[in-house]
CSV table of C-alpha atoms in Angstrom, one decimal:
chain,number,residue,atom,x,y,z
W,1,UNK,CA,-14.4,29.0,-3.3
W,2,UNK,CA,-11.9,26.4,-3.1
W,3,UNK,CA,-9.1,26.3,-5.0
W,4,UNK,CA,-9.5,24.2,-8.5
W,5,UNK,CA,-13.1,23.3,-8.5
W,6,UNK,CA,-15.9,25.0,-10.1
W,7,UNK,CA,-19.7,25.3,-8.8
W,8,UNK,CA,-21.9,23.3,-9.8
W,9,UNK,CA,-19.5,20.0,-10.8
W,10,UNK,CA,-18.8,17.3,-8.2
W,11,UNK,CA,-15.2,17.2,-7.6
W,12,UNK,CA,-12.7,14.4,-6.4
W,13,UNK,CA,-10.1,15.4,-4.6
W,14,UNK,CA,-7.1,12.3,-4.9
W,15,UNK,CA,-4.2,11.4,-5.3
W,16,UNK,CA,-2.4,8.8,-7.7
W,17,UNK,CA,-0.8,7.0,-5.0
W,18,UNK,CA,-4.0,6.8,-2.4
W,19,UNK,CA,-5.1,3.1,-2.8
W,20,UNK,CA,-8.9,4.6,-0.9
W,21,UNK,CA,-8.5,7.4,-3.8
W,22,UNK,CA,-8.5,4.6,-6.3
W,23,UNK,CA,-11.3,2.7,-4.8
W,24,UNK,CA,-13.1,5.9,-5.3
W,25,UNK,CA,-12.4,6.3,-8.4
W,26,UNK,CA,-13.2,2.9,-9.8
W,27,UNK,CA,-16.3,2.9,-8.2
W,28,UNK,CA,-17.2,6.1,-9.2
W,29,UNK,CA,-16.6,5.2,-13.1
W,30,UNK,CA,-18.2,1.7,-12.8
W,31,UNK,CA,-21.6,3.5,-11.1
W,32,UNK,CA,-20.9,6.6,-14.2
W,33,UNK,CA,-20.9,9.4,-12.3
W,34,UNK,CA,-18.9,12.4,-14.1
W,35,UNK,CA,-16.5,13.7,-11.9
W,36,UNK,CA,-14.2,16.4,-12.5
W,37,UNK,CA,-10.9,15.2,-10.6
W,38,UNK,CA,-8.4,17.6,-8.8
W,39,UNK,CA,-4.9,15.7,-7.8
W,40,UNK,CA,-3.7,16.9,-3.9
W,41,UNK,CA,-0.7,16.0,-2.6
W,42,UNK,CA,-2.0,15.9,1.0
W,43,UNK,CA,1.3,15.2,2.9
W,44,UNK,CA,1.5,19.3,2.1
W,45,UNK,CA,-0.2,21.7,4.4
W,46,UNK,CA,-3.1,23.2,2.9
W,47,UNK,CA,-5.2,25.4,4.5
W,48,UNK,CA,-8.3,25.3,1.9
W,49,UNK,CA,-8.2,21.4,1.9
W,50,UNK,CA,-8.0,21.0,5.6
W,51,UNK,CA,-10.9,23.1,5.7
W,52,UNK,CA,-12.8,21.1,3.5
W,53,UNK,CA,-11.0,17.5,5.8
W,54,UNK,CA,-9.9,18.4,8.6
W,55,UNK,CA,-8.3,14.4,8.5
W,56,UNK,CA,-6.1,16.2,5.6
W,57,UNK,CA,-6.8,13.0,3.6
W,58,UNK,CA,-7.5,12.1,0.2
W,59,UNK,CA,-10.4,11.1,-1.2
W,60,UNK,CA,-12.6,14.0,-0.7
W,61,UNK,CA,-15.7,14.4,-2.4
W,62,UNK,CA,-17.1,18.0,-2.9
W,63,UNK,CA,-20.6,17.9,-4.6
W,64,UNK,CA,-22.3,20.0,-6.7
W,65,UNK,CA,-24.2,21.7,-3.9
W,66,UNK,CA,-21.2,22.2,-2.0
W,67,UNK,CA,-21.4,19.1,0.5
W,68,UNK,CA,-18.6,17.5,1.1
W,69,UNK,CA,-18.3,13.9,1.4
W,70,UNK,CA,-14.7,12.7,3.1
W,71,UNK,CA,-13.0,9.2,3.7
W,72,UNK,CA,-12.8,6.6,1.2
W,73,UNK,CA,-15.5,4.2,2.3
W,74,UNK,CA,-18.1,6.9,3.8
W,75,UNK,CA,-17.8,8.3,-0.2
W,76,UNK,CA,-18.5,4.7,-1.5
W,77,UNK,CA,-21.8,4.2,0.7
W,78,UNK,CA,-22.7,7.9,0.1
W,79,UNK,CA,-22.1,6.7,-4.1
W,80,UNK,CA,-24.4,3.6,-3.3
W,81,UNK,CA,-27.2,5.6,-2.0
W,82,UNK,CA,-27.4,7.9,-4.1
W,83,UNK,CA,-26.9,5.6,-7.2
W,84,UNK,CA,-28.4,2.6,-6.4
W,85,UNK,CA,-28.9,0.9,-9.9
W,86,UNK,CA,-25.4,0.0,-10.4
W,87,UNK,CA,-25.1,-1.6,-7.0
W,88,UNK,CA,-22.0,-2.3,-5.6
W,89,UNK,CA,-23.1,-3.9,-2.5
W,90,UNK,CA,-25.8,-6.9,-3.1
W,91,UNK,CA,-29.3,-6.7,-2.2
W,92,UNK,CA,-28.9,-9.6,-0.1
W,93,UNK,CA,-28.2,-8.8,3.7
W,94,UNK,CA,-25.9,-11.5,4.4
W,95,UNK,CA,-24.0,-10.9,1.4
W,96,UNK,CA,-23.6,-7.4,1.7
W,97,UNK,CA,-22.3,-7.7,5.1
W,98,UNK,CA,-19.5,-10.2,3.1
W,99,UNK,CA,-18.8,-8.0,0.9
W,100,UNK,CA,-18.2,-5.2,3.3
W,101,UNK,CA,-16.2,-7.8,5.3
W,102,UNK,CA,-13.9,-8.0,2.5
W,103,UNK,CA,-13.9,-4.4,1.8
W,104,UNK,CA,-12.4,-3.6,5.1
W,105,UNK,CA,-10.0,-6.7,4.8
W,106,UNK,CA,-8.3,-5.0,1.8
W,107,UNK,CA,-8.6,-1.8,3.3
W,108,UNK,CA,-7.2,-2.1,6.7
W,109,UNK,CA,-5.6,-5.5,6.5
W,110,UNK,CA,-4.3,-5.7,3.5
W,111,UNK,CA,-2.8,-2.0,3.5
W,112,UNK,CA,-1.3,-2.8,6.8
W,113,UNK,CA,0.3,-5.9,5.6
W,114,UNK,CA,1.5,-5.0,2.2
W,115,UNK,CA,0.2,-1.6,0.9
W,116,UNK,CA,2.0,0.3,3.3
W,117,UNK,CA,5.6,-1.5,3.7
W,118,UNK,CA,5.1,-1.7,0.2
W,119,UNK,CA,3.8,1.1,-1.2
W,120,UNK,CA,4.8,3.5,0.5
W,121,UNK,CA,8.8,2.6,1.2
W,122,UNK,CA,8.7,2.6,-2.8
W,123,UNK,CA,6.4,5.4,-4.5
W,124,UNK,CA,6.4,7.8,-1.3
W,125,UNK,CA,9.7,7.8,0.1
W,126,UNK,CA,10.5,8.6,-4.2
W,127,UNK,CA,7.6,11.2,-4.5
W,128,UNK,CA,8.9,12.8,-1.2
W,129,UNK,CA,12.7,12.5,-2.5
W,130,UNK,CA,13.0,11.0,1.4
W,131,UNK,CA,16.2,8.1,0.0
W,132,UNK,CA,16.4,4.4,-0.5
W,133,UNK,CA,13.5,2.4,0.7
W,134,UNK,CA,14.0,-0.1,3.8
W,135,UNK,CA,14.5,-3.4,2.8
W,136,UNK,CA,12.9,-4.9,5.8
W,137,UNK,CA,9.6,-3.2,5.1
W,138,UNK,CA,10.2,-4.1,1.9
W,139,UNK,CA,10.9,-7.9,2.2
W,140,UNK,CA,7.5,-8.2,4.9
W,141,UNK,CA,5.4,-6.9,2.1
W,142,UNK,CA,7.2,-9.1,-0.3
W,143,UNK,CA,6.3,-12.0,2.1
W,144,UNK,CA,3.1,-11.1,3.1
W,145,UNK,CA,1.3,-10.4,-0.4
W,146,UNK,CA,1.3,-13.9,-0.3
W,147,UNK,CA,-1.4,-15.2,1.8
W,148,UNK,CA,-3.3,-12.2,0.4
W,149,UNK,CA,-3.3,-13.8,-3.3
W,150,UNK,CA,-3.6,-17.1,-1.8
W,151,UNK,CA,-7.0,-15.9,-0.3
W,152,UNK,CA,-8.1,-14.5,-3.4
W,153,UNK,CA,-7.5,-18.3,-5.2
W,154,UNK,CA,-9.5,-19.4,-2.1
W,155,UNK,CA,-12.3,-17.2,-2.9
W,156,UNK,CA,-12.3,-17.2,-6.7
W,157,UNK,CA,-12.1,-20.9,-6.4
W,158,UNK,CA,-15.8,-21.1,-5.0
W,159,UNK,CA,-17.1,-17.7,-5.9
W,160,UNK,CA,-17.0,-15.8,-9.2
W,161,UNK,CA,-15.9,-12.8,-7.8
W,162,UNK,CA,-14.7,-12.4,-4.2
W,163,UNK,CA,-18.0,-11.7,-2.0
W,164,UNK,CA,-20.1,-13.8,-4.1
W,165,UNK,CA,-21.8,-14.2,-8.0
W,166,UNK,CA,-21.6,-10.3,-8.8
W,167,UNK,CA,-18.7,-7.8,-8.9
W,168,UNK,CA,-18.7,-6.0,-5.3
W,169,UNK,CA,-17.1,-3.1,-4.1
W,170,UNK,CA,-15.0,-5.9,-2.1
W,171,UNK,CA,-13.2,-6.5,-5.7
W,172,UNK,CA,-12.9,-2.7,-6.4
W,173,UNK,CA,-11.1,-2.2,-3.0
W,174,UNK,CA,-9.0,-5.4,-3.7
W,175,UNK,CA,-7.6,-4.4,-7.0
W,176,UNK,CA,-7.4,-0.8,-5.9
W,177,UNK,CA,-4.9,-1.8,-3.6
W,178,UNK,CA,-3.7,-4.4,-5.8
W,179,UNK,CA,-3.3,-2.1,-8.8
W,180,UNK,CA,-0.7,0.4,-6.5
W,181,UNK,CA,1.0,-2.7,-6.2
W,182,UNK,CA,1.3,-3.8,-9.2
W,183,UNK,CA,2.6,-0.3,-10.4
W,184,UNK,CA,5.9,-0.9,-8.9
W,185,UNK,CA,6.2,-4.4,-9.8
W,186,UNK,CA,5.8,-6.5,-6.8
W,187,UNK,CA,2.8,-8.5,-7.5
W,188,UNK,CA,3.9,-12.3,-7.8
W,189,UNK,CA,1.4,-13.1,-10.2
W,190,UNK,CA,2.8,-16.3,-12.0
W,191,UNK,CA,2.8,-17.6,-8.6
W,192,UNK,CA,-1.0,-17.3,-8.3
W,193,UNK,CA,-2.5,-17.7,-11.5
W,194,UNK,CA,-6.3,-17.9,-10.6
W,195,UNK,CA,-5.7,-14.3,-8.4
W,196,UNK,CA,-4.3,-13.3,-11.8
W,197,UNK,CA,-7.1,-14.8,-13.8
W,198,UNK,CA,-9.4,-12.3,-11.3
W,199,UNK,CA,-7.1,-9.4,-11.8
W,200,UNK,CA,-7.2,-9.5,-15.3
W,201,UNK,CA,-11.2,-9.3,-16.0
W,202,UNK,CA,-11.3,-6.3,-13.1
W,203,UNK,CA,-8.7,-4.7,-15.1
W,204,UNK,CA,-10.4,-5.4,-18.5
W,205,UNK,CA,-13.7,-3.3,-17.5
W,206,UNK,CA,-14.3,0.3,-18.4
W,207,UNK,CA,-13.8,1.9,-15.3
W,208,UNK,CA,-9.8,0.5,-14.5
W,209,UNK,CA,-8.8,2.8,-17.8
W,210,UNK,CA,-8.3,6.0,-15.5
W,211,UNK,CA,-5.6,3.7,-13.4
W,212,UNK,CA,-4.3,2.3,-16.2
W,213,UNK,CA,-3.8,5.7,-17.5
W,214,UNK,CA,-1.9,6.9,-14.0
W,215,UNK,CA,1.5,8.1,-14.0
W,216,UNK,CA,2.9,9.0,-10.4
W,217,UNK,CA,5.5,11.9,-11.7
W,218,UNK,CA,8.8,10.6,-11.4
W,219,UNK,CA,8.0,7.1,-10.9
W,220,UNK,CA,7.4,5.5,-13.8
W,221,UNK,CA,5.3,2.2,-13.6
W,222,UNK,CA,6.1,-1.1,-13.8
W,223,UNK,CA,6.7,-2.6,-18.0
W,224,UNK,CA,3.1,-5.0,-18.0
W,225,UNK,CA,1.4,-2.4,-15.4
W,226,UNK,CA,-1.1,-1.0,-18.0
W,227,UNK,CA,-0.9,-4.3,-20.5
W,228,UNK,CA,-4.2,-6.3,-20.2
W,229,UNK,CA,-2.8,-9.6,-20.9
W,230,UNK,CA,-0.2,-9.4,-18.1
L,1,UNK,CA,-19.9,-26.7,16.5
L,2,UNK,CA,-18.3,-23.3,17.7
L,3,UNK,CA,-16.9,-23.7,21.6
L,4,UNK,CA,-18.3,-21.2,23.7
L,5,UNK,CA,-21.8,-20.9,21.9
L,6,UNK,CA,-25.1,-22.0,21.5
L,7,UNK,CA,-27.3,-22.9,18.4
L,8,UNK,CA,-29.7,-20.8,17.9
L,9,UNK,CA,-28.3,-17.8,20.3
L,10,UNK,CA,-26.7,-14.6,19.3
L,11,UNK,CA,-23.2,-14.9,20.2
L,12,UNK,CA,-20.3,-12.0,20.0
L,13,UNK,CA,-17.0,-12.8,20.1
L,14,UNK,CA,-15.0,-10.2,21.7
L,15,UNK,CA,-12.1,-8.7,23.9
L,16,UNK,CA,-12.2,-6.1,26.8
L,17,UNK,CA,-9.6,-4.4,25.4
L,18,UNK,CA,-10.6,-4.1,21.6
L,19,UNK,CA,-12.3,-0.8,20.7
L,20,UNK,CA,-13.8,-2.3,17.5
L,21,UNK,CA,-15.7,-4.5,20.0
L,22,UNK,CA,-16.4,-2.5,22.3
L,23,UNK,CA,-17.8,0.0,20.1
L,24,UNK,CA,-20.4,-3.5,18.6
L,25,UNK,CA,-21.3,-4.2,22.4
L,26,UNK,CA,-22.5,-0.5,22.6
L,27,UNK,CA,-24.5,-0.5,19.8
L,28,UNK,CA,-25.7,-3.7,20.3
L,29,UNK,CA,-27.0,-2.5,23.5
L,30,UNK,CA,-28.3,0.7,22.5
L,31,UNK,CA,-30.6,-1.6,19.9
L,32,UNK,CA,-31.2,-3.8,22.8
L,33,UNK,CA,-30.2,-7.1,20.8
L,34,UNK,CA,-29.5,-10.1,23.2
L,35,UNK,CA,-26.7,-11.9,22.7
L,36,UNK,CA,-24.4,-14.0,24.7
L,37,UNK,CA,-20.6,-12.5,25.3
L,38,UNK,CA,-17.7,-14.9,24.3
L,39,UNK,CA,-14.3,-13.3,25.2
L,40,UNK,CA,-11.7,-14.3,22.4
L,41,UNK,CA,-8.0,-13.4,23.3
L,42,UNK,CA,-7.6,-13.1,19.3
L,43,UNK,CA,-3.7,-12.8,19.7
L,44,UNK,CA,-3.5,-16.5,20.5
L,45,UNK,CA,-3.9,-18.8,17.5
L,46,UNK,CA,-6.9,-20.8,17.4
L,47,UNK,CA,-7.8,-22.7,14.3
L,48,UNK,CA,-11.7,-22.7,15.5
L,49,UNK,CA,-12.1,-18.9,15.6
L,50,UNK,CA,-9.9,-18.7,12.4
L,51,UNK,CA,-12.7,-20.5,10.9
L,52,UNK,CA,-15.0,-18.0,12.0
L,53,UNK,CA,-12.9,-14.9,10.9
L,54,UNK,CA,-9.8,-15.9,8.8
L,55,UNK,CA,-8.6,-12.2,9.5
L,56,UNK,CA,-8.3,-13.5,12.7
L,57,UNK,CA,-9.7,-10.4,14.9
L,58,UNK,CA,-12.6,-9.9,17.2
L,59,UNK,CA,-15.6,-9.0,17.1
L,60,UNK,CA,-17.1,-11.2,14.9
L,61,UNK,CA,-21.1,-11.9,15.2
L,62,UNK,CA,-22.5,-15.6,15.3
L,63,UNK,CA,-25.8,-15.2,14.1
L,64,UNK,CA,-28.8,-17.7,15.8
L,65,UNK,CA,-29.2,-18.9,11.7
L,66,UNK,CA,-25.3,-19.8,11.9
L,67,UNK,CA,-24.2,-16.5,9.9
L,68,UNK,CA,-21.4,-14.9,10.8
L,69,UNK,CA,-20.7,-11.3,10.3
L,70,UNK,CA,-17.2,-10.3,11.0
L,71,UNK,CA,-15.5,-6.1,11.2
L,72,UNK,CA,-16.8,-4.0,13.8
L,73,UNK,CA,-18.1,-1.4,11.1
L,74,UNK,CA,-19.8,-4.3,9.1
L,75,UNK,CA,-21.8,-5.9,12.1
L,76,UNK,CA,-22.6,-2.2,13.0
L,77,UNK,CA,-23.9,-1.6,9.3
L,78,UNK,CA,-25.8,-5.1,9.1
L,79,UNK,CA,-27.0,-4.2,12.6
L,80,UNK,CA,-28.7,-1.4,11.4
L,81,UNK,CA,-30.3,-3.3,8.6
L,82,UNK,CA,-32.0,-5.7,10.6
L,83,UNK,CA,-33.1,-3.4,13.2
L,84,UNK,CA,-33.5,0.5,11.9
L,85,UNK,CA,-35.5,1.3,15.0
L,86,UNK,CA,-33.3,2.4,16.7
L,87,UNK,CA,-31.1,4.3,14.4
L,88,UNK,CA,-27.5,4.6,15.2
L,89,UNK,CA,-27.2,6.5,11.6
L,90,UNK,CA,-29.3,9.6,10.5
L,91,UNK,CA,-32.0,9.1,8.1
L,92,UNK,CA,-30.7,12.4,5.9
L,93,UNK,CA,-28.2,11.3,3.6
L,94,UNK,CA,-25.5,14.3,4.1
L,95,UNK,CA,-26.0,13.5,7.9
L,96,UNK,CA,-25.5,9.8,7.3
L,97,UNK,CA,-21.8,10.6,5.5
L,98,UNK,CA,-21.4,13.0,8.6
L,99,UNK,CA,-21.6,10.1,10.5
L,100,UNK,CA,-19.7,7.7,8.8
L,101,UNK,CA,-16.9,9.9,8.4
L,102,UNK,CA,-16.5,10.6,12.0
L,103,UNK,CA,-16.8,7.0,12.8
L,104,UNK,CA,-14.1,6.2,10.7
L,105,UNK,CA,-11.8,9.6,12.3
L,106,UNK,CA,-12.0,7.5,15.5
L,107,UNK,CA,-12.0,3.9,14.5
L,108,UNK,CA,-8.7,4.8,11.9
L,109,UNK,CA,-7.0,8.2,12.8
L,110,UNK,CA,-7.7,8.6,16.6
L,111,UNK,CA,-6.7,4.6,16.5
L,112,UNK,CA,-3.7,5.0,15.3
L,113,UNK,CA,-2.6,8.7,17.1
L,114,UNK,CA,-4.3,7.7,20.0
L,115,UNK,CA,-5.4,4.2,21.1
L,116,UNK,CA,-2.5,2.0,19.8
L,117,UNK,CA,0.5,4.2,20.7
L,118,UNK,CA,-1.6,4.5,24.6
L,119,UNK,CA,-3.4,1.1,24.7
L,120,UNK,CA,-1.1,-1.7,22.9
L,121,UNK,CA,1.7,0.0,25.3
L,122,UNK,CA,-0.5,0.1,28.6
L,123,UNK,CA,-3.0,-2.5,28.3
L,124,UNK,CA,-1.5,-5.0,25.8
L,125,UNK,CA,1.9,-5.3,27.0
L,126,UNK,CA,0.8,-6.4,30.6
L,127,UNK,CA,-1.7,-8.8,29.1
L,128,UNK,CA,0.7,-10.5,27.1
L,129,UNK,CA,3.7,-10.5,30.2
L,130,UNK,CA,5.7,-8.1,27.7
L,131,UNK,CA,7.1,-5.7,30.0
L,132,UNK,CA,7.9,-2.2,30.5
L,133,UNK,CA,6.0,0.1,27.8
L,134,UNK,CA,7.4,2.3,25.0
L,135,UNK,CA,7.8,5.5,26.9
L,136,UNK,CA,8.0,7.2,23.5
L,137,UNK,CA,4.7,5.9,22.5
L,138,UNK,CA,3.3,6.5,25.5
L,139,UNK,CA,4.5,10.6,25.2
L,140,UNK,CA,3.4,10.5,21.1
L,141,UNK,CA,-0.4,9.4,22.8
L,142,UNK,CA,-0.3,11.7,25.0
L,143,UNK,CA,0.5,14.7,23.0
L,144,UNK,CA,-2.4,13.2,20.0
L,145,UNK,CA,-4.8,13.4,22.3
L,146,UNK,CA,-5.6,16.8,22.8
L,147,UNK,CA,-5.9,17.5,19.4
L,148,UNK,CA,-8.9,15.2,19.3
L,149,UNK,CA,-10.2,16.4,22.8
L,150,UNK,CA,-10.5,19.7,21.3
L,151,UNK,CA,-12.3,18.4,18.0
L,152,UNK,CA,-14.8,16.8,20.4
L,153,UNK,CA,-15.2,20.2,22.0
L,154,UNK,CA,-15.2,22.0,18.5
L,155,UNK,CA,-17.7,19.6,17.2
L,156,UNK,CA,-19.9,19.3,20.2
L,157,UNK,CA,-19.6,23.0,20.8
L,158,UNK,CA,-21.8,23.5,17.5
L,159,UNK,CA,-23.9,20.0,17.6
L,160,UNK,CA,-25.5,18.1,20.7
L,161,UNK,CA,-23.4,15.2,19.8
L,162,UNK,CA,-20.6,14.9,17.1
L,163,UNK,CA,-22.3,14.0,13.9
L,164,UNK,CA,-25.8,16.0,14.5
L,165,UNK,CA,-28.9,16.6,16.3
L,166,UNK,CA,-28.6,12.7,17.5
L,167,UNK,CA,-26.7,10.2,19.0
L,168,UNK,CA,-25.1,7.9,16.1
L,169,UNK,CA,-22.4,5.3,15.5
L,170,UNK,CA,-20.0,7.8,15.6
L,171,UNK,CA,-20.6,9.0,19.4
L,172,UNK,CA,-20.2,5.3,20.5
L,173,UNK,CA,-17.3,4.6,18.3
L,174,UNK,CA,-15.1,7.8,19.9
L,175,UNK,CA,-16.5,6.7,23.4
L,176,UNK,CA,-15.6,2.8,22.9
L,177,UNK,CA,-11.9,4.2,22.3
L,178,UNK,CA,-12.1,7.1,24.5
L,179,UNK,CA,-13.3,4.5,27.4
L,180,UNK,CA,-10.4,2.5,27.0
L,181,UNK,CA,-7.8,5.1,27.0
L,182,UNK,CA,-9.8,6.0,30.1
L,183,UNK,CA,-9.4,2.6,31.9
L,184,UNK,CA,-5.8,3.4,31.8
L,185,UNK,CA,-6.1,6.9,33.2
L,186,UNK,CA,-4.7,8.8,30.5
L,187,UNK,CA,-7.7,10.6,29.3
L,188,UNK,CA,-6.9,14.5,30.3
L,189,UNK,CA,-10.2,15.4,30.9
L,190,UNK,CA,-10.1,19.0,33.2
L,191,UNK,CA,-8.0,20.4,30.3
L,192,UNK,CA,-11.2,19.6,27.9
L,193,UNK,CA,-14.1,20.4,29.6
L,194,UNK,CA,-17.1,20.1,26.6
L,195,UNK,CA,-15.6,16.8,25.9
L,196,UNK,CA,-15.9,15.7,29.2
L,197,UNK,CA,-19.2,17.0,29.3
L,198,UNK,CA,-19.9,14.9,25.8
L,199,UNK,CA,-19.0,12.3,27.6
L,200,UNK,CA,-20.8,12.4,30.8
L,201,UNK,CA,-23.4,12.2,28.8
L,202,UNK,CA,-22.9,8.6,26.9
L,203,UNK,CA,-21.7,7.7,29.8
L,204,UNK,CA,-24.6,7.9,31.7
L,205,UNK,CA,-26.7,5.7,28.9
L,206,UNK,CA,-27.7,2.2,29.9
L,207,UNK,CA,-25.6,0.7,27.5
L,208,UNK,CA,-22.6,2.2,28.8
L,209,UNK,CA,-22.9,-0.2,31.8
L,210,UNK,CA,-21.3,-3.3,30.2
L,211,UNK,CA,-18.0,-2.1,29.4
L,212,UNK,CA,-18.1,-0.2,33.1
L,213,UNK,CA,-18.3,-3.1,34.4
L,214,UNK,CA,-15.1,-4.5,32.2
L,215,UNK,CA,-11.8,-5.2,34.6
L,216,UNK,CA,-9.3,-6.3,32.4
L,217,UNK,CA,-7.4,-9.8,34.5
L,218,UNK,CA,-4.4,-8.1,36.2
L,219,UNK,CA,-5.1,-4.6,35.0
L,220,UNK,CA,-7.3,-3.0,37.2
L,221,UNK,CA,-8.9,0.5,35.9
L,222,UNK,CA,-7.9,4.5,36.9
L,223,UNK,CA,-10.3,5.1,39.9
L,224,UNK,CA,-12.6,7.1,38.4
L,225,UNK,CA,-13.0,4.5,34.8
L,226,UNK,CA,-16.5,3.4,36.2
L,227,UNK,CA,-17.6,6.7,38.0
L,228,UNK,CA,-20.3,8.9,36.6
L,229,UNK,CA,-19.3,11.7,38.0
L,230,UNK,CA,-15.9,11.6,37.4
């Protein structure tokens, strides 16, 4: 039995400060699927979590019948097969492979570019008690969040949400990102006003409350993080 | 018009020495698409192929109908939309995950432990005239290796390939990175003899033949890259 789940109940296993944690999340809420959710800090060794990934990553997925379901975007198809009337990826085949497209932009390019010097110089290096952020990393992911929003205007501009006429997964993994972002302060948002204008109706739905509601311990968020009209 | 292609032909924009694509060109051939092979050297800006994939990256799919699908694990999914017959992912859903989540071990954490610190140091930096390689890189992707060799062997040691009863996506994504690291000679293979075995046996598969018969310009394989009995 592992450690701090019960039989029976599908289990998360996250962490506040895993942007692929928070996709998981969201999308789990918006598709309302009960989910009991366990927090692991899995920079720590731990045997019974290895054992259920041996990747040692957050999100991880344990279901009811004692499958377990691991890495952020393998849990987000798994969610859209087995709930498929609240899709999160259209029906159309074309647009589905956009809105994956998009998905993987904000998970690999966008986490490389600004999550990550971001992110994780600020919120980690405090979780870990590891010093003073570097102010290079810093100032790239300063710099770079830029063209990010700037693709968003781009998109929103033509589209009503960023893969097309329906809310995607694509804007799930976007404001995922963007919401671990935003929790320490460094999203420019007066500087792009129609990204903001697309931030603040994904924030406004049901399932962004359990972000909202985060608190990394230690590291309080950002004043306007968890105000709706930002 | 796009340079390099053809209306109405399938055309795949790609580099030798990008897993993501090579991994696309084996499933592609394993499905036995046609499609005509452009190489993109993506590091070089180029406003038409920016117009194509504003990420900027190979491979990206131009679609006879003028669609383009860009990501190497979204033209694999769309790929096995529009032609299931040949499945590269289980029918069972728990199997399906399976595969997914190794696909993503090899296309995120054997890319970074393995393929970037061995590859962008070996491969890249003679591509792109930028000298002598990190030898600490070099030592890190050497030492990551092994750990992934003997997952192979742990995996395949209980399965007939690494997700299942079947071939899938996530045998062709570990061999796409697993051949390049190969090209450079730095795959230990008598240390890990079930992984070599494993891959013997993609290998040996007709669609293997393309990328043996890849030679990077000016970087010439190991000796044995193209041997099947190696």
């Amino acid at each position: 039995m592992v450690p701090g789940t019960r039989l029976g109940t599908r289990t998360l296993f996250h962490h506040w400060i895993s942007p692929s944690a928070r996709k998981v999340r969201l999308a789990l809420h918006e598709k309302r699927i009960d989910v009991q959710e366990h927090v692991q800090a899995d920079w720590e060794r731990d045997e019974a979590f290895l054992a259920l990934n041996p990747a040692g990553e957050v999100p991880v997925l344990l279901e009811p019948n004692g499958v377990i379901i691991s890495d952020g975007q393998t849990i987000c198809e798994y969610l859209e097969e087995i709930c498929p009337d609240t899709p999160l990826l259209p029906g159309n085949i074309f647009h589905r492979a956009e809105a994956r497209r998009l998905t993987a932009w904000f998970d690999h390019k966008f986490q490389r570019e600004v999550t990550i010097p971001l992110v994780s110089e600020k919120l980690m290096r405090r979780v870990l008690g590891r010093g003073s952020p570097d102010s290079r990393n810093i100032r790239a992911g300063r710099t770079n969040i830029h063209m990010h929003l700037a693709y968003i205007t781009w998109l929103t501009e033509r589209r009503k949400w960023l893969a097309g006429d329906n809310m995607t997964l694509a804007d799930l993994t976007a404001a995922a990102h963007l919401s671990l972002v935003d929790y320490t302060g460094d999203v420019p948002w007066d500087e792009h006003p129609f990204a903001r204008n697309w931030y603040a109706r994904i924030k406004s739905r049901p399932c962004f409350r359990t972000l909202l509601a985060d608190v990394v311990p230690g590291v309080p968020p950002a004043r306007h993080y968890a105000d709706l009209d930002f």
